[in-house]
mmCIF file of C-alpha atoms and ligand atoms in Angstrom:
data_model
loop_
_atom_site.group_PDB
_atom_site.id
_atom_site.type_symbol
_atom_site.label_atom_id
_atom_site.label_comp_id
_atom_site.label_asym_id
_atom_site.label_seq_id
_atom_site.Cartn_x
_atom_site.Cartn_y
_atom_site.Cartn_z
ATOM 1 C CA MET Z 5 161.124 47.512 -71.006
ATOM 2 C CA ASP Z 6 162.442 47.591 -67.572
ATOM 3 C CA ARG Z 7 159.350 47.815 -65.198
ATOM 4 C CA LYS Z 8 161.483 49.375 -62.115
ATOM 5 C CA ARG Z 9 161.985 52.589 -64.469
ATOM 6 C CA PHE Z 10 157.912 52.577 -64.522
ATOM 7 C CA ALA Z 11 157.554 52.626 -60.396
ATOM 8 C CA GLU Z 12 157.971 56.346 -60.078
ATOM 9 C CA LYS Z 13 156.367 59.302 -62.847
ATOM 10 C CA PRO Z 14 158.122 61.786 -64.484
ATOM 11 C CA GLU Z 15 156.720 65.334 -64.361
ATOM 12 C CA LEU Z 16 154.555 66.257 -67.087
ATOM 13 C CA LEU Z 17 155.489 69.993 -67.871
ATOM 14 C CA ALA Z 18 153.251 72.408 -69.833
ATOM 15 C CA PRO Z 19 153.411 75.685 -71.624
ATOM 16 C CA ALA Z 20 151.291 78.813 -70.485
ATOM 17 C CA GLY Z 21 151.357 82.462 -72.185
ATOM 18 C CA ASP Z 22 149.262 83.538 -69.304
ATOM 19 C CA LEU Z 23 147.592 83.028 -65.804
ATOM 20 C CA ALA Z 24 144.033 81.515 -67.550
ATOM 21 C CA ARG Z 25 146.258 79.026 -69.665
ATOM 22 C CA ALA Z 26 148.699 78.097 -66.091
ATOM 23 C CA LYS Z 27 145.575 77.508 -64.595
ATOM 24 C CA THR Z 28 143.928 75.414 -67.418
ATOM 25 C CA ALA Z 29 147.363 73.414 -67.141
ATOM 26 C CA VAL Z 30 147.247 72.785 -63.632
ATOM 27 C CA ARG Z 31 143.743 71.619 -64.075
ATOM 28 C CA TYR Z 32 144.142 69.258 -66.850
ATOM 29 C CA GLY Z 33 146.667 67.370 -65.074
ATOM 30 C CA ALA Z 34 150.209 69.465 -65.663
ATOM 31 C CA ASP Z 35 152.961 68.675 -62.417
ATOM 32 C CA ALA Z 36 154.527 71.959 -63.625
ATOM 33 C CA VAL Z 37 153.876 74.795 -65.755
ATOM 34 C CA TYR Z 38 156.709 76.910 -67.481
ATOM 35 C CA LEU Z 39 155.961 80.593 -68.207
ATOM 36 C CA GLY Z 40 157.985 83.821 -69.239
ATOM 37 C CA GLY Z 41 157.416 87.222 -67.322
ATOM 38 C CA PRO Z 42 157.231 90.628 -69.527
ATOM 39 C CA GLN Z 43 160.936 90.612 -69.733
ATOM 40 C CA PHE Z 44 164.072 88.611 -69.753
ATOM 41 C CA SER Z 45 162.682 85.598 -71.889
ATOM 42 C CA LEU Z 46 162.190 84.457 -75.326
ATOM 43 C CA ARG Z 47 158.664 84.514 -76.296
ATOM 44 C CA SER Z 48 158.477 87.942 -74.264
ATOM 45 C CA ARG Z 49 155.987 89.104 -76.880
ATOM 46 C CA ALA Z 50 153.571 86.036 -76.208
ATOM 47 C CA SER Z 51 153.917 86.890 -72.608
ATOM 48 C CA ASN Z 52 150.706 88.234 -70.404
ATOM 49 C CA PHE Z 53 152.393 87.944 -67.099
ATOM 50 C CA THR Z 54 153.091 90.468 -64.698
ATOM 51 C CA LEU Z 55 154.793 89.699 -61.417
ATOM 52 C CA ALA Z 56 151.482 89.729 -59.701
ATOM 53 C CA ASP Z 57 150.257 86.710 -62.474
ATOM 54 C CA ILE Z 58 153.197 85.344 -61.716
ATOM 55 C CA ALA Z 59 152.606 84.958 -57.982
ATOM 56 C CA GLU Z 60 148.896 84.186 -58.226
ATOM 57 C CA ALA Z 61 150.237 81.083 -60.675
ATOM 58 C CA CYS Z 62 152.513 80.067 -58.032
ATOM 59 C CA ASN Z 63 149.850 80.027 -55.435
ATOM 60 C CA TYR Z 64 147.466 78.293 -57.786
ATOM 61 C CA ALA Z 65 149.790 75.636 -58.815
ATOM 62 C CA HIS Z 66 151.680 75.145 -55.146
ATOM 63 C CA GLU Z 67 147.851 74.139 -53.700
ATOM 64 C CA ARG Z 68 147.431 71.824 -55.917
ATOM 65 C CA GLY Z 69 150.883 70.085 -56.120
ATOM 66 C CA SER Z 70 151.950 71.565 -58.962
ATOM 67 C CA ARG Z 71 154.947 73.628 -59.972
ATOM 68 C CA ILE Z 72 155.768 76.930 -61.637
ATOM 69 C CA HIS Z 73 159.246 77.496 -63.669
ATOM 70 C CA VAL Z 74 160.234 80.723 -64.982
ATOM 71 C CA THR Z 75 162.037 81.340 -68.154
ATOM 72 C CA VAL Z 76 164.766 83.950 -67.844
ATOM 73 C CA ASN Z 77 166.152 82.329 -71.156
ATOM 74 C CA MET Z 78 166.694 85.479 -73.542
ATOM 75 C CA ILE Z 79 170.790 85.973 -74.777
ATOM 76 C CA PRO Z 80 171.378 89.185 -73.115
ATOM 77 C CA HIS Z 81 173.302 92.002 -74.429
ATOM 78 C CA GLU Z 82 174.657 94.312 -72.232
ATOM 79 C CA GLU Z 83 171.599 96.722 -71.975
ATOM 80 C CA ASP Z 84 169.510 93.505 -70.930
ATOM 81 C CA TYR Z 85 171.430 93.093 -67.365
ATOM 82 C CA ASP Z 86 169.147 96.419 -66.444
ATOM 83 C CA GLY Z 87 167.034 95.473 -63.780
ATOM 84 C CA LEU Z 88 167.933 91.864 -64.055
ATOM 85 C CA LYS Z 89 169.213 91.283 -60.239
ATOM 86 C CA GLU Z 90 166.545 92.722 -58.863
ATOM 87 C CA TYR Z 91 164.011 90.746 -61.238
ATOM 88 C CA LEU Z 92 165.713 87.682 -59.736
ATOM 89 C CA GLU Z 93 164.980 88.743 -56.345
ATOM 90 C CA GLN Z 94 161.549 89.298 -56.995
ATOM 91 C CA LEU Z 95 161.037 85.848 -58.593
ATOM 92 C CA GLN Z 96 162.401 84.050 -55.510
ATOM 93 C CA GLU Z 97 160.205 86.141 -53.183
ATOM 94 C CA ILE Z 98 157.272 85.128 -55.235
ATOM 95 C CA GLY Z 99 158.386 81.580 -54.972
ATOM 96 C CA VAL Z 100 158.989 80.248 -58.168
ATOM 97 C CA ASP Z 101 160.156 76.750 -58.185
ATOM 98 C CA ALA Z 102 162.655 76.765 -60.739
ATOM 99 C CA LEU Z 103 164.578 79.388 -63.589
ATOM 100 C CA ILE Z 104 164.973 78.171 -66.992
ATOM 101 C CA ILE Z 105 168.045 79.904 -68.061
ATOM 102 C CA ALA Z 106 170.681 79.918 -71.471
ATOM 103 C CA SER Z 107 173.521 82.198 -70.356
ATOM 104 C CA PRO Z 108 176.047 80.772 -67.844
ATOM 105 C CA ALA Z 109 176.666 84.580 -66.808
ATOM 106 C CA VAL Z 110 172.818 84.449 -66.028
ATOM 107 C CA MET Z 111 173.080 81.438 -64.050
ATOM 108 C CA GLU Z 112 175.682 82.787 -61.722
ATOM 109 C CA LEU Z 113 173.448 85.876 -60.890
ATOM 110 C CA ALA Z 114 170.720 83.778 -60.216
ATOM 111 C CA ARG Z 115 172.844 81.417 -57.450
ATOM 112 C CA THR Z 116 173.334 84.618 -56.133
ATOM 113 C CA TYR Z 117 170.110 86.617 -56.073
ATOM 114 C CA ALA Z 118 167.671 83.874 -56.220
ATOM 115 C CA PRO Z 119 169.687 80.730 -54.608
ATOM 116 C CA LYS Z 120 166.148 78.873 -53.412
ATOM 117 C CA ALA Z 121 164.635 78.357 -57.110
ATOM 118 C CA GLU Z 122 166.674 75.292 -59.076
ATOM 119 C CA ILE Z 123 168.390 76.265 -62.270
ATOM 120 C CA HIS Z 124 167.256 74.974 -65.215
ATOM 121 C CA CYS Z 125 169.461 75.224 -68.209
ATOM 122 C CA SER Z 126 167.314 76.013 -71.220
ATOM 123 C CA THR Z 127 167.050 74.103 -74.795
ATOM 124 C CA GLN Z 128 168.744 77.072 -76.323
ATOM 125 C CA MET Z 129 171.947 75.941 -74.851
ATOM 126 C CA SER Z 130 171.680 72.881 -77.256
ATOM 127 C CA VAL Z 131 173.002 70.123 -75.074
ATOM 128 C CA THR Z 132 173.054 66.859 -76.894
ATOM 129 C CA ASN Z 133 175.736 65.259 -75.500
ATOM 130 C CA ALA Z 134 176.640 64.096 -71.900
ATOM 131 C CA GLU Z 135 179.935 65.810 -71.793
ATOM 132 C CA ALA Z 136 178.002 69.136 -71.913
ATOM 133 C CA ALA Z 137 175.400 67.852 -69.012
ATOM 134 C CA ARG Z 138 178.318 67.006 -66.827
ATOM 135 C CA PHE Z 139 180.095 70.170 -67.408
ATOM 136 C CA LEU Z 140 177.679 72.390 -66.765
ATOM 137 C CA TYR Z 141 176.578 70.789 -63.338
ATOM 138 C CA ASP Z 142 180.004 70.996 -62.573
ATOM 139 C CA THR Z 143 181.009 74.091 -63.443
ATOM 140 C CA LEU Z 144 177.194 75.676 -62.740
ATOM 141 C CA LYS Z 145 175.869 73.593 -60.304
ATOM 142 C CA ILE Z 146 172.738 73.316 -62.398
ATOM 143 C CA ASP Z 147 169.714 71.118 -61.368
ATOM 144 C CA ARG Z 148 168.314 70.217 -64.453
ATOM 145 C CA VAL Z 149 169.419 70.028 -68.096
ATOM 146 C CA VAL Z 150 166.454 70.856 -70.799
ATOM 147 C CA LEU Z 151 167.934 68.845 -73.827
ATOM 148 C CA GLY Z 152 168.512 70.266 -76.946
ATOM 149 C CA ARG Z 153 165.297 68.759 -79.350
ATOM 150 C CA GLU Z 154 168.318 67.823 -82.281
ATOM 151 C CA CYS Z 155 168.886 64.757 -79.592
ATOM 152 C CA THR Z 156 168.067 61.363 -80.531
ATOM 153 C CA LEU Z 157 167.036 58.452 -78.606
ATOM 154 C CA GLU Z 158 170.452 57.117 -78.460
ATOM 155 C CA ASP Z 159 171.779 60.765 -77.485
ATOM 156 C CA VAL Z 160 169.116 60.653 -74.932
ATOM 157 C CA ARG Z 161 170.059 57.504 -72.977
ATOM 158 C CA SER Z 162 173.528 58.363 -72.907
ATOM 159 C CA ILE Z 163 172.964 61.586 -71.419
ATOM 160 C CA THR Z 164 170.724 60.269 -68.692
ATOM 161 C CA ALA Z 165 173.326 57.518 -68.109
ATOM 162 C CA ALA Z 166 175.934 59.929 -67.559
ATOM 163 C CA SER Z 167 174.403 63.339 -66.011
ATOM 164 C CA PRO Z 168 174.117 64.269 -62.351
ATOM 165 C CA ALA Z 169 171.634 66.699 -63.444
ATOM 166 C CA GLU Z 170 168.270 65.578 -63.926
ATOM 167 C CA VAL Z 171 167.109 65.339 -67.468
ATOM 168 C CA GLU Z 172 164.003 67.264 -69.100
ATOM 169 C CA ALA Z 173 162.987 66.331 -72.632
ATOM 170 C CA PHE Z 174 160.436 67.839 -75.223
ATOM 171 C CA ILE Z 175 157.440 65.319 -75.962
ATOM 172 C CA HIS Z 176 155.438 67.913 -78.151
ATOM 173 C CA GLY Z 177 155.204 71.146 -79.737
ATOM 174 C CA GLY Z 178 156.884 72.956 -82.366
ATOM 175 C CA MET Z 179 160.343 72.769 -83.524
ATOM 176 C CA CYS Z 180 162.951 75.404 -84.719
ATOM 177 C CA VAL Z 181 164.188 73.868 -88.265
ATOM 178 C CA SER Z 182 167.520 75.708 -87.161
ATOM 179 C CA TYR Z 183 169.114 74.285 -84.036
ATOM 180 C CA SER Z 184 167.076 76.071 -81.395
ATOM 181 C CA GLY Z 185 168.499 79.465 -80.281
ATOM 182 C CA ARG Z 186 171.239 79.443 -83.300
ATOM 183 C CA CYS Z 187 168.999 81.082 -85.630
ATOM 184 C CA THR Z 188 168.857 84.607 -87.198
ATOM 185 C CA LEU Z 189 166.690 84.102 -89.778
ATOM 186 C CA SER Z 190 164.354 86.575 -87.954
ATOM 187 C CA ASN Z 191 166.881 89.238 -87.120
ATOM 188 C CA ARG Z 192 168.014 89.470 -90.129
ATOM 189 C CA MET Z 193 164.198 89.614 -92.082
ATOM 190 C CA THR Z 194 162.273 91.499 -89.343
ATOM 191 C CA LEU Z 195 165.237 93.362 -87.052
ATOM 192 C CA ARG Z 196 163.410 91.122 -84.343
ATOM 193 C CA ASP Z 197 166.088 89.109 -82.577
ATOM 194 C CA ALA Z 198 164.924 85.582 -81.868
ATOM 195 C CA ASN Z 199 167.447 85.303 -79.054
ATOM 196 C CA ARG Z 200 166.090 88.080 -77.142
ATOM 197 C CA GLY Z 201 162.124 86.780 -77.288
ATOM 198 C CA GLY Z 202 160.917 88.244 -80.656
ATOM 199 C CA CYS Z 203 161.293 85.388 -83.329
ATOM 200 C CA ALA Z 204 158.695 86.371 -86.437
ATOM 201 C CA GLN Z 205 159.068 82.155 -87.403
ATOM 202 C CA SER Z 206 160.330 83.655 -90.627
ATOM 203 C CA CYS Z 207 161.252 79.709 -91.405
ATOM 204 C CA ARG Z 208 157.575 79.374 -91.522
ATOM 205 C CA TRP Z 209 157.026 81.761 -94.326
ATOM 206 C CA PHE Z 210 156.056 81.244 -97.817
ATOM 207 C CA TYR Z 211 158.600 81.658 -100.197
ATOM 208 C CA HIS Z 212 159.402 81.638 -104.077
ATOM 209 C CA LEU Z 213 162.326 79.313 -104.927
ATOM 210 C CA TYR Z 214 164.185 80.095 -108.065
ATOM 211 C CA ASP Z 215 167.094 78.126 -110.118
ATOM 212 C CA GLY Z 216 168.760 81.007 -111.482
ATOM 213 C CA GLU Z 217 165.993 83.208 -113.431
ATOM 214 C CA THR Z 218 163.468 80.391 -113.590
ATOM 215 C CA GLU Z 219 160.865 79.966 -110.563
ATOM 216 C CA LEU Z 220 160.681 76.398 -109.268
ATOM 217 C CA SER Z 221 157.479 77.299 -107.500
ATOM 218 C CA THR Z 222 153.967 78.272 -108.333
ATOM 219 C CA GLN Z 223 151.462 80.050 -106.351
ATOM 220 C CA ASP Z 224 150.003 76.786 -105.445
ATOM 221 C CA SER Z 225 153.372 75.202 -104.369
ATOM 222 C CA LEU Z 226 155.024 77.975 -102.434
ATOM 223 C CA LEU Z 227 158.028 76.786 -99.996
ATOM 224 C CA THR Z 228 158.433 76.840 -96.568
ATOM 225 C CA MET Z 229 161.304 75.912 -94.487
ATOM 226 C CA GLY Z 230 159.272 75.196 -91.213
ATOM 227 C CA SER Z 231 159.624 72.028 -89.375
ATOM 228 C CA LYS Z 232 156.863 69.792 -88.740
ATOM 229 C CA ASP Z 233 155.536 69.758 -84.892
ATOM 230 C CA LEU Z 234 156.881 67.060 -82.589
ATOM 231 C CA CYS Z 235 154.684 64.358 -81.219
ATOM 232 C CA ALA Z 236 156.665 61.605 -79.275
ATOM 233 C CA VAL Z 237 153.897 59.430 -78.253
ATOM 234 C CA GLN Z 238 155.834 56.238 -79.673
ATOM 235 C CA GLU Z 239 158.858 57.124 -77.942
ATOM 236 C CA ILE Z 240 157.726 58.037 -74.433
ATOM 237 C CA ALA Z 241 158.312 55.005 -72.926
ATOM 238 C CA SER Z 242 161.726 55.104 -74.032
ATOM 239 C CA LEU Z 243 162.541 58.340 -73.017
ATOM 240 C CA TRP Z 244 161.090 57.202 -69.495
ATOM 241 C CA GLU Z 245 162.661 54.161 -69.439
ATOM 242 C CA ALA Z 246 165.800 56.052 -70.407
ATOM 243 C CA GLY Z 247 165.589 58.033 -67.172
ATOM 244 C CA VAL Z 248 164.198 61.483 -68.446
ATOM 245 C CA ARG Z 249 162.506 63.646 -65.438
ATOM 246 C CA SER Z 250 160.685 65.473 -67.155
ATOM 247 C CA PHE Z 251 158.484 65.553 -70.333
ATOM 248 C CA LYS Z 252 157.424 69.355 -71.746
ATOM 249 C CA ILE Z 253 154.876 70.232 -74.083
ATOM 250 C CA GLU Z 254 156.333 73.524 -75.905
ATOM 251 C CA GLY Z 255 153.555 76.003 -77.031
ATOM 252 C CA ARG Z 256 153.582 79.220 -74.580
ATOM 253 C CA MET Z 257 151.730 81.056 -77.594
ATOM 254 C CA LYS Z 258 149.303 78.290 -78.157
ATOM 255 C CA THR Z 259 145.334 78.660 -76.954
ATOM 256 C CA GLU Z 260 143.942 77.360 -73.819
ATOM 257 C CA TYR Z 261 142.340 75.315 -75.852
ATOM 258 C CA TYR Z 262 145.350 73.403 -76.901
ATOM 259 C CA VAL Z 263 146.878 73.065 -73.496
ATOM 260 C CA ALA Z 264 143.908 71.643 -72.120
ATOM 261 C CA SER Z 265 143.902 69.197 -74.863
ATOM 262 C CA ILE Z 266 146.979 68.417 -75.378
ATOM 263 C CA VAL Z 267 148.038 68.241 -71.304
ATOM 264 C CA SER Z 268 145.040 65.922 -70.809
ATOM 265 C CA GLY Z 269 146.017 63.680 -73.847
ATOM 266 C CA TYR Z 270 149.261 63.491 -72.398
ATOM 267 C CA ARG Z 271 148.050 62.648 -68.537
ATOM 268 C CA HIS Z 272 146.161 59.837 -69.411
ATOM 269 C CA LEU Z 273 148.812 58.461 -71.643
ATOM 270 C CA LEU Z 274 151.424 58.828 -68.628
ATOM 271 C CA ASP Z 275 149.262 57.460 -65.988
ATOM 272 C CA ASP Z 276 148.315 54.305 -68.395
ATOM 273 C CA LEU Z 277 151.814 53.696 -69.164
ATOM 274 C CA TYR Z 278 152.485 53.980 -64.865
ATOM 275 C CA ALA Z 279 149.492 51.733 -64.453
ATOM 276 C CA HIS Z 280 151.021 49.566 -66.701
ATOM 277 C CA GLU Z 281 154.438 49.431 -65.870
ATOM 278 C CA GLY Z 282 155.473 50.695 -69.521
ATOM 279 C CA GLU Z 283 153.924 48.335 -71.401
ATOM 280 C CA LEU Z 284 150.537 49.126 -73.469
ATOM 281 C CA SER Z 285 149.578 47.402 -76.997
ATOM 282 C CA SER Z 286 150.339 49.385 -79.788
ATOM 283 C CA GLU Z 287 146.457 49.849 -80.146
ATOM 284 C CA ARG Z 288 146.434 51.138 -77.067
ATOM 285 C CA LEU Z 289 149.177 53.322 -78.062
ATOM 286 C CA GLU Z 290 147.472 54.476 -81.322
ATOM 287 C CA ALA Z 291 144.146 55.512 -79.198
ATOM 288 C CA HIS Z 292 146.186 57.892 -77.307
ATOM 289 C CA ARG Z 293 147.843 59.423 -79.961
ATOM 290 C CA ARG Z 294 144.557 60.194 -81.429
ATOM 291 C CA GLU Z 295 143.283 61.880 -78.435
ATOM 292 C CA ILE Z 296 146.294 63.950 -78.192
ATOM 293 C CA MET Z 297 145.805 64.563 -82.034
ATOM 294 C CA LYS Z 298 142.152 65.943 -81.636
ATOM 295 C CA GLY Z 299 143.645 69.220 -80.050
ATOM 296 C CA GLU Z 300 146.558 69.387 -82.814
ATOM 297 C CA ASN Z 301 146.397 71.428 -85.763
ATOM 298 C CA ARG Z 302 149.758 71.306 -87.598
ATOM 299 C CA ALA Z 303 151.493 68.005 -89.172
ATOM 300 C CA VAL Z 304 153.915 66.407 -86.482
ATOM 301 C CA TRP Z 305 156.634 63.843 -86.642
ATOM 302 C CA ASN Z 306 158.617 61.879 -84.074
ATOM 303 C CA GLY Z 307 161.393 64.503 -84.531
ATOM 304 C CA PHE Z 308 165.156 63.278 -84.112
ATOM 305 C CA TYR Z 309 164.264 60.867 -81.833
ATOM 306 C CA GLY Z 310 164.030 57.976 -84.623
ATOM 307 C CA GLY Z 311 167.723 58.742 -86.184
ATOM 308 C CA VAL Z 312 168.777 62.043 -87.675
ATOM 309 C CA ARG Z 313 166.776 62.604 -91.284
ATOM 310 C CA GLY Z 314 166.248 65.139 -93.700
ATOM 311 C CA ALA Z 315 162.904 66.425 -95.387
ATOM 312 C CA GLU Z 316 160.260 64.110 -94.312
ATOM 313 C CA GLY Z 317 160.355 66.548 -91.006
ATOM 314 C CA LEU Z 318 159.784 69.972 -93.084
ATOM 315 C CA ILE Z 319 156.894 71.507 -93.965
ATOM 316 C CA SER Z 320 157.760 71.778 -97.299
ATOM 317 C CA ASP Z 321 154.567 73.143 -99.204
ATOM 318 C CA LEU Z 322 151.603 74.770 -98.393
ATOM 319 C CA LYS Z 323 149.181 71.675 -98.620
ATOM 320 C CA ALA Z 324 151.081 69.669 -96.107
ATOM 321 C CA GLY Z 325 149.858 72.250 -93.590
ATOM 322 C CA ASN Z 326 146.972 72.581 -90.975
ATOM 323 C CA ASP Z 327 145.144 69.582 -90.406
ATOM 324 C CA VAL Z 328 142.247 70.619 -88.116
ATOM 325 C CA ASN Z 329 139.967 67.545 -86.905
ATOM 326 C CA HIS Z 330 137.864 69.051 -84.326
ATOM 327 C CA ASP Z 331 136.289 72.466 -83.300
ATOM 328 C CA PHE Z 332 136.994 73.949 -79.868
ATOM 329 C CA LEU Z 333 132.738 74.793 -79.504
ATOM 330 C CA GLY Z 334 133.306 76.760 -75.696
ATOM 331 C CA THR Z 335 133.445 76.040 -72.157
ATOM 332 C CA VAL Z 336 131.024 75.262 -69.080
ATOM 333 C CA ALA Z 337 130.492 77.882 -67.369
ATOM 334 C CA SER Z 338 128.198 76.467 -64.615
ATOM 335 C CA TYR Z 339 125.883 73.411 -64.287
ATOM 336 C CA ASP Z 340 122.468 72.686 -62.439
ATOM 337 C CA PRO Z 341 121.880 69.050 -61.507
ATOM 338 C CA ALA Z 342 118.142 70.197 -60.553
ATOM 339 C CA ASP Z 343 117.567 70.170 -64.577
ATOM 340 C CA GLY Z 344 120.532 68.331 -65.953
ATOM 341 C CA THR Z 345 121.609 71.740 -68.086
ATOM 342 C CA MET Z 346 124.581 73.669 -67.948
ATOM 343 C CA ILE Z 347 125.162 77.118 -68.921
ATOM 344 C CA MET Z 348 127.929 77.497 -71.752
ATOM 345 C CA ILE Z 349 130.022 80.237 -73.380
ATOM 346 C CA THR Z 350 130.209 79.434 -76.793
ATOM 347 C CA ARG Z 351 133.655 80.431 -79.046
ATOM 348 C CA ASN Z 352 132.671 78.454 -82.885
ATOM 349 C CA PRO Z 353 129.262 77.861 -84.572
ATOM 350 C CA PHE Z 354 127.271 74.477 -83.873
ATOM 351 C CA ASP Z 355 123.745 73.294 -84.754
ATOM 352 C CA LEU Z 356 120.822 71.391 -82.717
ATOM 353 C CA GLY Z 357 121.467 67.673 -82.926
ATOM 354 C CA GLU Z 358 125.275 67.472 -83.606
ATOM 355 C CA THR Z 359 127.779 65.260 -80.918
ATOM 356 C CA MET Z 360 129.443 67.626 -78.731
ATOM 357 C CA GLU Z 361 132.520 66.171 -76.583
ATOM 358 C CA VAL Z 362 133.229 67.473 -73.004
ATOM 359 C CA LEU Z 363 136.778 67.240 -71.364
ATOM 360 C CA SER Z 364 136.859 67.137 -67.752
ATOM 361 C CA PRO Z 365 140.454 67.150 -65.776
ATOM 362 C CA GLY Z 366 140.778 63.978 -64.495
ATOM 363 C CA GLN Z 367 138.154 62.015 -66.328
ATOM 364 C CA GLU Z 368 137.747 59.951 -69.569
ATOM 365 C CA ASN Z 369 136.313 62.103 -72.488
ATOM 366 C CA ARG Z 370 132.531 62.093 -72.614
ATOM 367 C CA THR Z 371 129.862 63.024 -75.798
ATOM 368 C CA PHE Z 372 126.471 63.893 -75.925
ATOM 369 C CA ARG Z 373 123.810 64.629 -78.795
ATOM 370 C CA ILE Z 374 122.564 68.440 -78.434
ATOM 371 C CA SER Z 375 119.137 67.866 -78.140
ATOM 372 C CA GLU Z 376 117.899 71.312 -76.920
ATOM 373 C CA PHE Z 377 119.029 74.630 -75.961
ATOM 374 C CA LYS Z 378 118.543 77.914 -75.538
ATOM 375 C CA ASN Z 379 119.771 81.646 -75.364
ATOM 376 C CA GLU Z 380 119.630 84.020 -72.514
ATOM 377 C CA ASN Z 381 116.098 84.814 -72.848
ATOM 378 C CA GLY Z 382 114.861 81.416 -73.121
ATOM 379 C CA GLU Z 383 114.468 80.904 -76.124
ATOM 380 C CA TYR Z 384 114.877 77.353 -78.112
ATOM 381 C CA LEU Z 385 117.552 77.627 -80.776
ATOM 382 C CA GLU Z 386 118.721 75.252 -83.945
ATOM 383 C CA ILE Z 387 121.754 77.029 -84.529
ATOM 384 C CA SER Z 388 124.793 78.881 -82.642
ATOM 385 C CA ARG Z 389 126.377 81.394 -84.502
ATOM 386 C CA GLN Z 390 128.072 84.259 -82.278
ATOM 387 C CA PRO Z 391 130.948 83.529 -79.788
ATOM 388 C CA MET Z 392 131.051 84.826 -76.529
ATOM 389 C CA LYS Z 393 127.233 84.366 -76.005
ATOM 390 C CA GLU Z 394 125.713 82.330 -72.960
ATOM 391 C CA LEU Z 395 123.834 79.336 -73.857
ATOM 392 C CA ARG Z 396 121.898 76.903 -71.772
ATOM 393 C CA LEU Z 397 122.171 73.171 -73.165
ATOM 394 C CA LYS Z 398 120.530 70.205 -71.653
ATOM 395 C CA VAL Z 399 123.386 67.558 -71.061
ATOM 396 C CA PRO Z 400 123.110 63.806 -69.840
ATOM 397 C CA PHE Z 401 125.859 63.923 -67.290
ATOM 398 C CA ALA Z 402 127.454 66.304 -64.539
ATOM 399 C CA VAL Z 403 129.696 69.060 -65.851
ATOM 400 C CA ARG Z 404 132.028 71.426 -64.013
ATOM 401 C CA PRO Z 405 133.098 74.965 -64.413
ATOM 402 C CA ASP Z 406 135.750 75.393 -67.125
ATOM 403 C CA ASP Z 407 135.451 72.132 -68.836
ATOM 404 C CA ILE Z 408 136.332 72.317 -72.550
ATOM 405 C CA LEU Z 409 133.322 71.332 -75.139
ATOM 406 C CA ARG Z 410 134.195 70.304 -78.757
ATOM 407 C CA ARG Z 411 133.237 68.985 -81.514
ATOM 408 C CA SER Z 412 134.675 66.064 -84.134
ATOM 409 C CA ARG Z 413 135.002 67.131 -87.858
ATOM 410 C CA GLU Z 414 134.186 63.729 -88.727
ATOM 411 C CA ASP Z 415 130.714 63.551 -86.805
ATOM 412 C CA ASP Z 416 127.421 63.306 -88.551
ATOM 413 C CA HIS Z 417 126.814 67.129 -88.662
HETATM 414 S S1 SF4 G 4 162.978 81.751 -87.647
HETATM 415 FE FE1 SF4 G 4 162.154 79.658 -87.198
HETATM 416 S S2 SF4 G 4 164.312 78.381 -86.980
HETATM 417 FE FE2 SF4 G 4 164.560 80.359 -86.454
HETATM 418 S S3 SF4 G 4 164.378 80.767 -84.495
HETATM 419 FE FE3 SF4 G 4 162.425 81.205 -85.368
HETATM 420 S S4 SF4 G 4 161.207 79.618 -85.178
HETATM 421 FE FE4 SF4 G 4 163.713 78.730 -85.000
#
């Protein structure tokens, strides 16, 4: 490793589908958050942001030294230009730091109507070579290129060496089985346009496979075309050394728990790499990978960073699907140091005697055995089965509001 490369930390960029998730991402260590408004964005169906929410997200992030990037990355048809100029002006007025755009024409509009915001070329433009990055910089004056997820590590090295614009690369989350943005499966099968925010993820459905009249699949072995999710823990030091400026986590449709877990995991990994100038033992890297995977519930691989490969990246059958290893038990509402108890808001069931893990921003995770808890009426309980209930629990260390509580499925319960 070239240690000098690790003198500056890259950005950790997290997804958010609503204001609560944006704040969670910032609290758990994201240097920047990307989100979409109600229009002009892919994943617009997943967005719960109003302009007022985007303004609040900007204020919250800026007060804590983080940035807000807003996606305006649909591939527009004629009617999609209605209101676009006004929307760009409003985003600039709100103070968003960057716009993620997939259309050269929209980039030109953004230069005119939101000139203070950076322009980031969306992954939908499938930049997988240095010439493309240079062309976009020369002609459209983009500030950043978000690489296609189809890049190998060698591609990334070539692009970062030659690109005048800074480079952002995905490190975690969902992959398209097609080139991102060059897929019409959803359009054909559901009339929902993947490039205007409507992807129904048709590649992840289960399919019957026929050879002529003969079905090759069975009810137990229906096939999907979906890709495994990306997890680039093993490649992250190489990406950093190559000069990638921003590490992006995918998942604007994911839960608050997922955002907290994955952002927290990568925050610790990046800080550890920074402290050790890019040199971590394989055991240490594996410990970080295990920590990150506590929040993941899908099969993962290292994408195309290891080279262009075939079926190993596919979730070809039902059995290769979910692999939940931790349960989200709830969040902390308050902590009382006088008697060492916290009020928690429940999500999933748990029992007395089980081990609970606490995720607090900026701290190593801590665990404790649940020795005593009671309900709102002060009655002692042995089991908790109802979500969104307030419970008071003994806890042997200080916790903070909004800390995440979870349980390993491998523990002794
Ligand atoms: S259907 Fe699948 S491959 Fe196509 S755009 Fe949607 S997620 Fe990507």
